[in-house]
Coordinates of C-alpha atoms in Angstrom, one line a residue:
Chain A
X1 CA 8.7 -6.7 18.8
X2 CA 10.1 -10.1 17.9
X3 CA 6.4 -11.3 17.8
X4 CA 5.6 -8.6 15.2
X5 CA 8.6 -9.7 12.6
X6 CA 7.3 -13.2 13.5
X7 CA 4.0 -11.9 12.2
X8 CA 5.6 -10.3 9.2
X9 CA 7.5 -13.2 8.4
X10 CA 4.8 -15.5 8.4
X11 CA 2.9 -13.4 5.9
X12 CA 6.2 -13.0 3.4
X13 CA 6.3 -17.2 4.0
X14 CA 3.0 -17.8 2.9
X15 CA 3.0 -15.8 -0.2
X16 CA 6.3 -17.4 -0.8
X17 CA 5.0 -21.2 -0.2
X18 CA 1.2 -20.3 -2.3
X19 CA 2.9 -20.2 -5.8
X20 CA 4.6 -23.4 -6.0
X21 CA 1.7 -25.2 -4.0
X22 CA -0.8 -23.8 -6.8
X23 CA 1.5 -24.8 -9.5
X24 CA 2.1 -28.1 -7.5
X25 CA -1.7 -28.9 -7.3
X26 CA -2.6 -27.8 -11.0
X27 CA 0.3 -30.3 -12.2
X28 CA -2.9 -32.7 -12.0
X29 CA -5.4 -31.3 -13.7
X30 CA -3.3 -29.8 -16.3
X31 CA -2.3 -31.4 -19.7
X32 CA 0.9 -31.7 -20.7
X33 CA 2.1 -32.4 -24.7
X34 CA 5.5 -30.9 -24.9
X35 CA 7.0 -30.9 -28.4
X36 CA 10.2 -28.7 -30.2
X37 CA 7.8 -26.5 -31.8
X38 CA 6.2 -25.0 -28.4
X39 CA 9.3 -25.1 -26.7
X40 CA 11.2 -22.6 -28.8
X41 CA 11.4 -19.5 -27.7
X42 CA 8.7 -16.9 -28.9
X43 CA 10.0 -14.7 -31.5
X44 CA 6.9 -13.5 -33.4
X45 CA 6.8 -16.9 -35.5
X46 CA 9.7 -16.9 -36.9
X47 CA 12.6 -19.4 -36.3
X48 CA 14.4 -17.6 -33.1
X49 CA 17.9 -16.1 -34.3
X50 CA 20.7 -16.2 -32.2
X51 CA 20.9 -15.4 -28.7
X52 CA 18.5 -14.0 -26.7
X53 CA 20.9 -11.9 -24.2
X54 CA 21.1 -9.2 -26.6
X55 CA 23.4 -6.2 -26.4
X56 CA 20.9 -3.4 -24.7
X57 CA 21.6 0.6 -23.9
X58 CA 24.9 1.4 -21.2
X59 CA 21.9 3.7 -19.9
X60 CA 20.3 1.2 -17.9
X61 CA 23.4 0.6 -16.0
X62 CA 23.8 4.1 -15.5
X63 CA 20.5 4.8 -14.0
X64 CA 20.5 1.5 -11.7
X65 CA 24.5 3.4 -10.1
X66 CA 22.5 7.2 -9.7
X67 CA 19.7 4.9 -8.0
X68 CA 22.0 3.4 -5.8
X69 CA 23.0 6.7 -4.4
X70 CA 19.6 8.1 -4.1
X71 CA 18.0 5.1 -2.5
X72 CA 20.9 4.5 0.1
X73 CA 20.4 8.7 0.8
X74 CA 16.7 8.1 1.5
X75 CA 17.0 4.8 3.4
X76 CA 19.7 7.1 5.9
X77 CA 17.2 10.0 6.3
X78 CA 14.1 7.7 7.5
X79 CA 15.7 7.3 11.0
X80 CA 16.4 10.6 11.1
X81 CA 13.0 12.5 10.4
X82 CA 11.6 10.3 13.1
X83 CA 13.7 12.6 15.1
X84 CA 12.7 15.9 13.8
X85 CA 8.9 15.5 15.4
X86 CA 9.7 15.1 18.5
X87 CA 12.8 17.4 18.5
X88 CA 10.4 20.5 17.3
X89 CA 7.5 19.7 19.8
X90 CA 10.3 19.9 22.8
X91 CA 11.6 22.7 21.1
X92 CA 15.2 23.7 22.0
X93 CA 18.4 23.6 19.4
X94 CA 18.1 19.6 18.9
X95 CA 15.4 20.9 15.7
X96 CA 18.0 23.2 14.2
X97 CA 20.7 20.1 14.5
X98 CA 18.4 17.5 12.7
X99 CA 16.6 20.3 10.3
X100 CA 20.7 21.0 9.2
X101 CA 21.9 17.8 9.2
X102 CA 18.9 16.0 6.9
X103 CA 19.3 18.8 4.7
X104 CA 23.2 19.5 3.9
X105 CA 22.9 16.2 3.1
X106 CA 20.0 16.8 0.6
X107 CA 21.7 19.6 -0.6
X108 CA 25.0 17.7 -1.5
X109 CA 23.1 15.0 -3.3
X110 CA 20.8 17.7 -4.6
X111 CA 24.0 19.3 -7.0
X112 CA 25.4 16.2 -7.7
X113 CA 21.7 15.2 -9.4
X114 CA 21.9 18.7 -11.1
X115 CA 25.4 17.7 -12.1
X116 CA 24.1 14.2 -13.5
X117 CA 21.1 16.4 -15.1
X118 CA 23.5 19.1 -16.7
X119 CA 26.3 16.0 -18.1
X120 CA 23.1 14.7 -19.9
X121 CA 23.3 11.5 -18.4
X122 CA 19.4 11.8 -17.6
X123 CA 18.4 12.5 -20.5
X124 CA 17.7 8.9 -22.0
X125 CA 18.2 9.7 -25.7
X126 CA 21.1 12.3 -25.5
X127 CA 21.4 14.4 -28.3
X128 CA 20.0 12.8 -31.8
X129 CA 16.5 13.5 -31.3
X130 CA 15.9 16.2 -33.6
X131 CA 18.1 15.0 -36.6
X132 CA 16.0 16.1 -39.2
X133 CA 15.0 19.4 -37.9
X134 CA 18.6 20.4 -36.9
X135 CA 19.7 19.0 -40.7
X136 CA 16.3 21.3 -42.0
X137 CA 17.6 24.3 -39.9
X138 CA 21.5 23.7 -41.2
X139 CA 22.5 23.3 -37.3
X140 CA 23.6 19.9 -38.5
X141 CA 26.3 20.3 -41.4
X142 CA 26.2 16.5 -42.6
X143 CA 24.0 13.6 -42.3
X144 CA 26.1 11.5 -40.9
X145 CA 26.4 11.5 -36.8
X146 CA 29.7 12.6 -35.0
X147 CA 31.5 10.0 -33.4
X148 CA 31.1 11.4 -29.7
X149 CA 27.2 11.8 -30.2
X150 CA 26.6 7.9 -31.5
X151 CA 25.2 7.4 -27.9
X152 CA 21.4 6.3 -28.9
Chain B
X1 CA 0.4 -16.7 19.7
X2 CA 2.3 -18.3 16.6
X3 CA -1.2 -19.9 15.8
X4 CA -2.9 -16.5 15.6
X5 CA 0.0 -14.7 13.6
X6 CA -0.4 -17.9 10.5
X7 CA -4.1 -17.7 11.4
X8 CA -4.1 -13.8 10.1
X9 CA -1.5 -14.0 7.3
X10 CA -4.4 -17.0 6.0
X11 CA -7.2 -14.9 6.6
X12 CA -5.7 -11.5 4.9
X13 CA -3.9 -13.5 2.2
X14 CA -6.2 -15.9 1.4
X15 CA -9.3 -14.3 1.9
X16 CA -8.7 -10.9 0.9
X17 CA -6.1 -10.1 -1.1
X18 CA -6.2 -12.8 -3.7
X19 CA -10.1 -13.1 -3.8
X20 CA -10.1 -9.4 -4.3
X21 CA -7.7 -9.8 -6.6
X22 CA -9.7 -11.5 -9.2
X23 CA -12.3 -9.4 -8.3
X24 CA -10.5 -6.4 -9.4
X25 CA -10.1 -8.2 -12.9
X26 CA -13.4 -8.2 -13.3
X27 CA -13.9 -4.8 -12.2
X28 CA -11.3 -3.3 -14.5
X29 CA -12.9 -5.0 -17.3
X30 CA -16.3 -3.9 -16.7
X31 CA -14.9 -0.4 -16.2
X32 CA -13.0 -0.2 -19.7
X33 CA -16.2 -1.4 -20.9
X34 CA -18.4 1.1 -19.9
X35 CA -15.7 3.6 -20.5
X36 CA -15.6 2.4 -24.1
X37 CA -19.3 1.9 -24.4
X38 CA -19.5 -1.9 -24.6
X39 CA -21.3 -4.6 -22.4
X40 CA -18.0 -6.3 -20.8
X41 CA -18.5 -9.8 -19.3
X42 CA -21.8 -10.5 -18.8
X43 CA -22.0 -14.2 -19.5
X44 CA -20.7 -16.1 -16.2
X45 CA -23.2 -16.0 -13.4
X46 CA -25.4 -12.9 -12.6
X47 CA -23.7 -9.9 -14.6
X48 CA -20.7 -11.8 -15.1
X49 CA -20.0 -11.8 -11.3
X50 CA -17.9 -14.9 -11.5
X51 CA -16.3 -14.2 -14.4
X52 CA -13.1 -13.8 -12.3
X53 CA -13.6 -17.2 -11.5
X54 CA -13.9 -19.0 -14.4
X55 CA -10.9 -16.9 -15.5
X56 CA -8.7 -18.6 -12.6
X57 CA -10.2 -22.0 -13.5
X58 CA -9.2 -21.3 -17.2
X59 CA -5.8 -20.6 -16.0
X60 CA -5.2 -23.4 -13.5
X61 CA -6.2 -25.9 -16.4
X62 CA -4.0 -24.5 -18.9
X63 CA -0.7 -26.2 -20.5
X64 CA 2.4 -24.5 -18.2
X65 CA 5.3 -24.7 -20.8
X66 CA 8.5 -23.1 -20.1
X67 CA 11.2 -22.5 -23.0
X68 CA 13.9 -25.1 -24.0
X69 CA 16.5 -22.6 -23.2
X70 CA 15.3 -20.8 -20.1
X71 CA 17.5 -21.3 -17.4
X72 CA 14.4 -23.5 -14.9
X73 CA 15.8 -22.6 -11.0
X74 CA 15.2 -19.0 -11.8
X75 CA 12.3 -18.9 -13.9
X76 CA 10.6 -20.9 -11.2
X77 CA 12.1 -18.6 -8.5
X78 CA 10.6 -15.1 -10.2
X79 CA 7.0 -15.4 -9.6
X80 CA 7.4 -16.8 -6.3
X81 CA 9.3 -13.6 -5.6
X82 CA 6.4 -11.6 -7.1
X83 CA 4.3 -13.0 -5.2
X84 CA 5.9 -12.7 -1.9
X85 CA 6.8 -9.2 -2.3
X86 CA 3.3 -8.0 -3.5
X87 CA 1.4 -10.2 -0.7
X88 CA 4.2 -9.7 2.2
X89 CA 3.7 -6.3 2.8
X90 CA 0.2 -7.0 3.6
X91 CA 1.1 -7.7 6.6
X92 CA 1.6 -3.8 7.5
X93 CA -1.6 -3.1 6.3
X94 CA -4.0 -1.1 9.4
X95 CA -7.4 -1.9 8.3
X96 CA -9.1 -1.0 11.8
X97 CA -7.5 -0.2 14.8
X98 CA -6.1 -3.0 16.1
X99 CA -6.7 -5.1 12.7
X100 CA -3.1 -5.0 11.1
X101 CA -1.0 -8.2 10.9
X102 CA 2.0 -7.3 12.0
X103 CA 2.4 -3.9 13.6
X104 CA 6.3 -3.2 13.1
X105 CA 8.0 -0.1 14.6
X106 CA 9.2 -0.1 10.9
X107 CA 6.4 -0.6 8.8
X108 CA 6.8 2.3 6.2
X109 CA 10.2 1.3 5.4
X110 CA 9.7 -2.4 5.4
X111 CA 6.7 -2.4 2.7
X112 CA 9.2 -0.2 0.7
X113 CA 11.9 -3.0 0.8
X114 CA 9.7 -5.9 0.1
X115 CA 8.5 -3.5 -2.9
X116 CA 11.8 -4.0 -4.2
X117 CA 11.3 -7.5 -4.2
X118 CA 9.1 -7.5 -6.5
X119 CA 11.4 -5.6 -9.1
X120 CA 13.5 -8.5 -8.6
X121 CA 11.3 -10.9 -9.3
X122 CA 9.9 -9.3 -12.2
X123 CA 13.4 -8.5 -14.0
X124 CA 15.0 -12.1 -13.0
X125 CA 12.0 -14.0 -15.1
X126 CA 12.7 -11.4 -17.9
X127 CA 16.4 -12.6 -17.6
X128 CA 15.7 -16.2 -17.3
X129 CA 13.2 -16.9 -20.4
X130 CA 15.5 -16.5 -22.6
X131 CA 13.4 -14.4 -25.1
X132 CA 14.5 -10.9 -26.2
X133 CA 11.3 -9.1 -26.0
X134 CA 11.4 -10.5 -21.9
X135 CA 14.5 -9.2 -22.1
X136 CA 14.1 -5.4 -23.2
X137 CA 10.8 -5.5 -21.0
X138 CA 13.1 -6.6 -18.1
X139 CA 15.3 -3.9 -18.9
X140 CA 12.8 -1.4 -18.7
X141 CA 10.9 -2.7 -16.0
X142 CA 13.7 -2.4 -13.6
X143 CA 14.8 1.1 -15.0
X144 CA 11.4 2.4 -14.4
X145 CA 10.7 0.8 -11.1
X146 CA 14.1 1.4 -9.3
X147 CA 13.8 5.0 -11.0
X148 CA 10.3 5.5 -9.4
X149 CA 11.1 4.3 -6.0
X150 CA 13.0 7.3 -5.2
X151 CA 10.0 10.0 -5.5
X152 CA 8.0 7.5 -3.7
X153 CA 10.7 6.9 -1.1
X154 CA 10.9 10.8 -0.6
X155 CA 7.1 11.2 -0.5
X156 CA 7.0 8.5 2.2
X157 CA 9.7 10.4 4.1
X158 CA 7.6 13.8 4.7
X159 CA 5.0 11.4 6.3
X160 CA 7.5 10.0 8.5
X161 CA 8.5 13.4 9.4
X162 CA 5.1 14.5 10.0
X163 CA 4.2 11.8 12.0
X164 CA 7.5 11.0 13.5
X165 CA 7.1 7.2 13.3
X166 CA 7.3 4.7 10.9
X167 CA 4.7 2.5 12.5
X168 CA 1.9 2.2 10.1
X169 CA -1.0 2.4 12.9
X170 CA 1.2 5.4 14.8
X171 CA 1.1 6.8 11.4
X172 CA -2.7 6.4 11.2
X173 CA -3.3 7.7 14.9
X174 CA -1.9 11.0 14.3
X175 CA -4.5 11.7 11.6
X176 CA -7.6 11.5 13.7
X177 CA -10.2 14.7 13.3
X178 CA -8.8 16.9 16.0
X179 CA -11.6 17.2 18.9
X180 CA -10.0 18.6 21.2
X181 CA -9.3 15.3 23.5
X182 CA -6.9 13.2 23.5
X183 CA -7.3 11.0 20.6
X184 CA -7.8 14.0 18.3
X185 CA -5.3 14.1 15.9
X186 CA -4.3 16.4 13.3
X187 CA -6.6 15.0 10.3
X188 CA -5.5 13.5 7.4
X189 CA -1.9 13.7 5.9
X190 CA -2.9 14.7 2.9
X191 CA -4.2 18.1 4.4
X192 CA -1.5 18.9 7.0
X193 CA 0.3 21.0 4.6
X194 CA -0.1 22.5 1.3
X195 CA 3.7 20.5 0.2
X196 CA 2.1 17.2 1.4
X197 CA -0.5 17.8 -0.6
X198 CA 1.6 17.8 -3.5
X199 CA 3.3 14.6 -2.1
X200 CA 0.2 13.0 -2.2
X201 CA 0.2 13.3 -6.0
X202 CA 3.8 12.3 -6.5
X203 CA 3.6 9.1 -4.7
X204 CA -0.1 8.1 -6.5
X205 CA 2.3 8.9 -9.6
X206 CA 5.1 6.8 -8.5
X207 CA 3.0 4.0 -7.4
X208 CA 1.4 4.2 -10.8
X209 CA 4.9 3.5 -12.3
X210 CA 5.4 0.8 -9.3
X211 CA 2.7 -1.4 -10.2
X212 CA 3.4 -0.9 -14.2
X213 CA 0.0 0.3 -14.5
X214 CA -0.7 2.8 -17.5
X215 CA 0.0 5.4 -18.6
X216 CA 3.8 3.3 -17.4
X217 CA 3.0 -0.1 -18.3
X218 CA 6.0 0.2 -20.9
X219 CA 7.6 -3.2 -19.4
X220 CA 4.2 -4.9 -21.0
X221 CA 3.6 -2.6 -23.8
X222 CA 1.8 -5.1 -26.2
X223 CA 2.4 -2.9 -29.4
X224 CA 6.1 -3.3 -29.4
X225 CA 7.1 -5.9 -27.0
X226 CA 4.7 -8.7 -27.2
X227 CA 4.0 -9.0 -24.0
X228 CA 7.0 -7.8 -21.9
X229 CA 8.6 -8.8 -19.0
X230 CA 6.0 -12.0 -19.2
X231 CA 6.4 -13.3 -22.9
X232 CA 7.1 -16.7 -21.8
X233 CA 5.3 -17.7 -19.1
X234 CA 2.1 -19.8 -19.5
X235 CA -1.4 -20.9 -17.2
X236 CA -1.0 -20.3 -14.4
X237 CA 2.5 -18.7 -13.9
X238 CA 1.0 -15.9 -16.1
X239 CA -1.6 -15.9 -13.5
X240 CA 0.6 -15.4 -11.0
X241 CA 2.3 -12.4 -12.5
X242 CA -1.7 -10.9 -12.9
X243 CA -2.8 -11.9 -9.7
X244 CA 0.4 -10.2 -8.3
X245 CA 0.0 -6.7 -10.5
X246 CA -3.5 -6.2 -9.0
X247 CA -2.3 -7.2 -5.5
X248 CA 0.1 -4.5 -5.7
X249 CA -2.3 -2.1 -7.0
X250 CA -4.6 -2.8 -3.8
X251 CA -1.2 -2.7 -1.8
X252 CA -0.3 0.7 -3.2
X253 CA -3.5 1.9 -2.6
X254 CA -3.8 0.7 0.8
X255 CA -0.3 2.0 1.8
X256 CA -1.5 5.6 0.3
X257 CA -4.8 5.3 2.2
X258 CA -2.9 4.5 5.5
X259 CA -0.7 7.1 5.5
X260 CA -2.2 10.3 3.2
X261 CA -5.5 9.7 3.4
X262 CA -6.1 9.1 7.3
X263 CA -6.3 5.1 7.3
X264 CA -9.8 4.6 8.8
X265 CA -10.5 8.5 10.1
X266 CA -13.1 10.5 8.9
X267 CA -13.5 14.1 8.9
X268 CA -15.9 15.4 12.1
X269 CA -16.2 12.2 13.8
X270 CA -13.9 10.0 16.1
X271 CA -15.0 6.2 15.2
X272 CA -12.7 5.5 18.2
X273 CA -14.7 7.8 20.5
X274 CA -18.2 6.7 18.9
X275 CA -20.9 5.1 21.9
X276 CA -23.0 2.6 20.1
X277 CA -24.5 1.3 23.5
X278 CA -26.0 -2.1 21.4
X279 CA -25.6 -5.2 23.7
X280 CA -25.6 -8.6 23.5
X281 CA -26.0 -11.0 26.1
X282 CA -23.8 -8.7 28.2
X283 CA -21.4 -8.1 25.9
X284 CA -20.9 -4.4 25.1
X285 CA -20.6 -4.4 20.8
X286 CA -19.3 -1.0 20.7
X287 CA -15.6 -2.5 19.9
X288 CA -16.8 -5.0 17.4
X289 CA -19.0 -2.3 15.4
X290 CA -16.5 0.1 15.5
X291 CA -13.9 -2.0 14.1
X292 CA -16.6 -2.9 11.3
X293 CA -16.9 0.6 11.1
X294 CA -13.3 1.1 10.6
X295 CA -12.6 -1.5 8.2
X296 CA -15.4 -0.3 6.1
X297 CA -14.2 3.3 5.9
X298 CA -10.8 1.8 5.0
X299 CA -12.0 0.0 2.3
X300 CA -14.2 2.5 1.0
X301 CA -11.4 4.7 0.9
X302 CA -9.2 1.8 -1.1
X303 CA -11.7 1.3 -3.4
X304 CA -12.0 5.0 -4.5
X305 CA -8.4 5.1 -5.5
X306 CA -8.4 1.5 -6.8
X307 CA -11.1 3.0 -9.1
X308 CA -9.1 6.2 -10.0
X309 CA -5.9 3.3 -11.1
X310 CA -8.4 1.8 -13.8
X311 CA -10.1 5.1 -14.6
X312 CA -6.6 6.3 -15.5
X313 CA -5.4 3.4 -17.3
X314 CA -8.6 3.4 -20.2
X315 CA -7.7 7.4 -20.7
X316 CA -3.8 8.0 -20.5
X317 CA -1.7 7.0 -23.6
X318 CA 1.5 5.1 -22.7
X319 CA 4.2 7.1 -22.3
X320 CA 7.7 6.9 -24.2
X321 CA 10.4 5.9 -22.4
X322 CA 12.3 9.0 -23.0
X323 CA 9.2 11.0 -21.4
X324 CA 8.8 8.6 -18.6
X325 CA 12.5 9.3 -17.4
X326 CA 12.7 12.8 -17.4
X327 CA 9.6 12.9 -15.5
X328 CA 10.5 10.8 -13.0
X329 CA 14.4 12.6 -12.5
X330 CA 13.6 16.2 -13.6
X331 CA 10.0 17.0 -12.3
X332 CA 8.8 14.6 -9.5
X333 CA 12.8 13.6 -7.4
X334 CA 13.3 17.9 -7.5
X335 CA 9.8 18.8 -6.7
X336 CA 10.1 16.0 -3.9
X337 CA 12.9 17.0 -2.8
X338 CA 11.7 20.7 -2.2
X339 CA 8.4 19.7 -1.0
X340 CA 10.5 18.0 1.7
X341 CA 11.8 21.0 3.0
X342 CA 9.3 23.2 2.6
X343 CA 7.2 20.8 4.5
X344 CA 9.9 20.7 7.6
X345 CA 9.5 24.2 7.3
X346 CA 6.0 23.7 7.6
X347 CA 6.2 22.1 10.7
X348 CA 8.8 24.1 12.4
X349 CA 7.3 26.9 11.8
X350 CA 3.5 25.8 13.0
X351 CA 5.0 23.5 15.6
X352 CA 3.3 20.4 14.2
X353 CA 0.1 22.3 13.5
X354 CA -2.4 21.1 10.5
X355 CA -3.8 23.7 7.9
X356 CA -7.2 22.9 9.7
X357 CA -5.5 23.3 13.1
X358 CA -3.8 26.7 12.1
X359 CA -7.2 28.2 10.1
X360 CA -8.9 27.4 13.3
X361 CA -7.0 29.1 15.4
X362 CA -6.5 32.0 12.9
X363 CA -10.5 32.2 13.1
X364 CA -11.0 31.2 17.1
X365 CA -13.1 28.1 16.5
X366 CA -12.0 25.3 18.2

């Protein structure tokens, strides 16, 4: 077993080592005329403004913590289908115990996704899609957008 | 031993993924073409074989310039990471039966983890180039990606409970054509149940998104972010981020053949069982040519679905971002989810019996 991660490892190792060694070797063959002009950062052209770490959608940060949760729930339940083979081939209660315990678990993350899906929080523009329809159809009384919908 | 595990990761690496790689390129673009009725590269050796080639050679000889303000340790580190992720996890790869790199008890789970690392790679060179269309393409890239991973991750896990390993040859084993001996199996994945079947398409969909290929390749989109994710980089680090997409792609596609589509089994025949009787100076070849066998069928297999990638990419539109969120958390994690039991179900049900296995006993043909 050790052997095969040794195996693995080498493989992660070598695709690790081959991008700076190509980089490393092309460092002689390439030209190199640096001046202000290419340096700059690309910004269509023009003369970049300001700082590049702009301000960008909460949403991002939202999906990254429901991910978190998800991914940890999968990464627990792949020891524990490699049970439920064996388990239901030997037959006996042990199939029922892992059959209930993958799934309650499923199910409990299951409504808290439903949960996240009826708050909105999903949804990645939340409610001002249809402005001009809702204005058109006089669901919208003024043009201006409510202070707890400015989420876009 | 050592010697032979480097000696592999060389020849896999080296010899396969990357040449096939650039091959790929050229393949995609001679695809589009004839998908858009033009010639494609034609000009560089016989039908533009080399063309992939010269494209490398181009690369390597071009200026690598790196913004004033990017912050150097980890815009260096981000393609290595790329790189590493998308070429590691070739190492679980079964291409014949006893051709596989390293054959971990945890193979499933451990390409899934160094697929992560190639979302880190990808969003810490957004980060570091200091360049706000990098930046939003980051942003993206790494909503869509970890987003994606979790149909994927639940598609993977109804294999692993059909097969009730996550070693990518024990995985491969079970999906022999069932003969009726011992090595029979229960055929491919894909076909074990009607809520793998489904699966199958939810993780070719999520490994679409994965590998940022159309119609997701929203991190890249060129008609509002330039060029995404890799704005900044130049010769051959942009190189490195292609080379790496396409290895993924054939990594994706491998991982889907290996555990949907029966790895190197074909339907009505046993390779494994197969009696060539060819000799050579008293050496039996019947290993040797059915592990050619194998490895062909594998890549045959690879090649159809690396085909189906670009055939979808010149047809989809790109989705909106919008779109490509609500189908990843409303319509494939729920349909996953119930896929998953129903395909537990499944095999509780039929004790571990194929939809060929329970017709065939339904009809008394064995």
């Amino acid at each position: 077993m050790l052997q095969e991660l040794g195996n693995a490892l080498s493989f992660v190792i070598l695709a690790a080592i081959l991008p700076p060694l190509i980089l490393f070797i092309s460092k002689f063959f390439r030209p190199s005329y640096p001046h202000s002009g290419k340096l700059t950062t690309y910004e269509c052209g023009e003369t970049p403004k300001g700082s590049a770490y702009v301000q960008f959608n909460n949403h991002f940060y939202l999906v990254a913590i429901v991910f978190l949760v998800f991914d940890v729930e999968v990464a627990l339940l792949f020891p524990v289908m490699t049970l439920f083979r064996d388990a239901v081939l030997k037959g006996g209660p042990e199939a029922a115990q892992v059959f209930l315990l993958s799934f309650g678990f499923l199910f409990i993350l299951f409504v808290g996704l439903i949960y996240e899906w009826k708050k909105g929080d999903i949804d990645w523009i939340k409610v001002a899609t249809n402005r001009k329809t809702a204005l058109e159809s006089g669901e919208l009384k003024s043009r201006k957008i409510p202070a707890e919908q400015r989420t876009v | 031993m050592a010697v032979f595990s480097v000696l592999a990761a060389v020849i896999i690496i080296l010899l396969f993924a990357m040449p096939v790689g650039g091959i790929c390129t050229y393949i995609e673009r001679k695809v589009s073409a004839d998908m858009q009725e033009r010639i494609g590269p034609n000009r560089v050796g016989p039908l533009g074989l080399l063309q992939f080639f010269a494209d490398g050679i181009k690369m390597f000889l071009k200026e690598d310039t790196a913004p004033k303000n990017a912050d150097l340790p980890i815009y260096n580190l981000a393609p290595i990471l790329v790189m590493a992720g998308s070429l590691g996890a070739f190492a679980l790869i079964p291409f014949a039966k006893y051709v596989i790199g390293a054959d971990l008890d945890i193979g499933v789970f451990y390409i899934m983890a160094l697929g992560s690392l190639i979302s880190l790679g990808i969003l810490l060179g957004a980060w570091s180039s200091d360049n706000k269309w990098s930046l939003l393409g980051g942003m993206r890239v790494a909503a869509q990606i970890i987003s994606y991973e979790i149909p994927l991750g639940i598609a993977v896990l109804s294999i692993v409970l059909v097969s009730g390993t996550l070693s990518m040859s024990g995985i491969v084993e079970h999906q022999a054509w069932p003969n009726g001996t011992a090595a029979g199996g229960h055929f491919w994945n894909v076909f074990h149940n009607p809520f793998l079947f489904i699966n199958f398409f939810i993780y070719f969909i999520s490994a679409l998104a994965e590998c940022n290929r159309t119609p997701f390749d929203l991190p890249e989109a060129e008609s509002e972010l330039v060029s995404g994710f890799n704005t900044e980089f130049s010769g051959m680090r942009f190189g490195l981020y292609a080379l790496a997409e396409f290895a993924d792609v054939i990594m994706f596609s491998c991982v889907a053949t290996a555990i949907f589509l029966g790895g190197w089994h074909l339907p009505f025949v046993n390779i494994g069982e197969l009696n060539i009787g060819l000799r050579l100076g008293g050496h039996d070849l019947t290993p040797l040519i059915q592990t050619l066998i194998m490895i062909g069928v594998f890549l045959a297999k690879v090649s159809v679905l690396v085909f189906v990638v670009m055939w979808i990419r010149w047809t989809l539109p790109r989705l909106r971002v919008d779109q490509l969120m609500a189908l990843c958390w409303k319509y494939l994690i729920p349909i996953g989810f119930v896929n998953l039991v129903g395909c537990a179900v499944w095999f509780w049900v039929f004790k571990g019996a194929s939809m060929l296995q329970v017709t065939s006993r339904l009809l008394g043909v064995h």
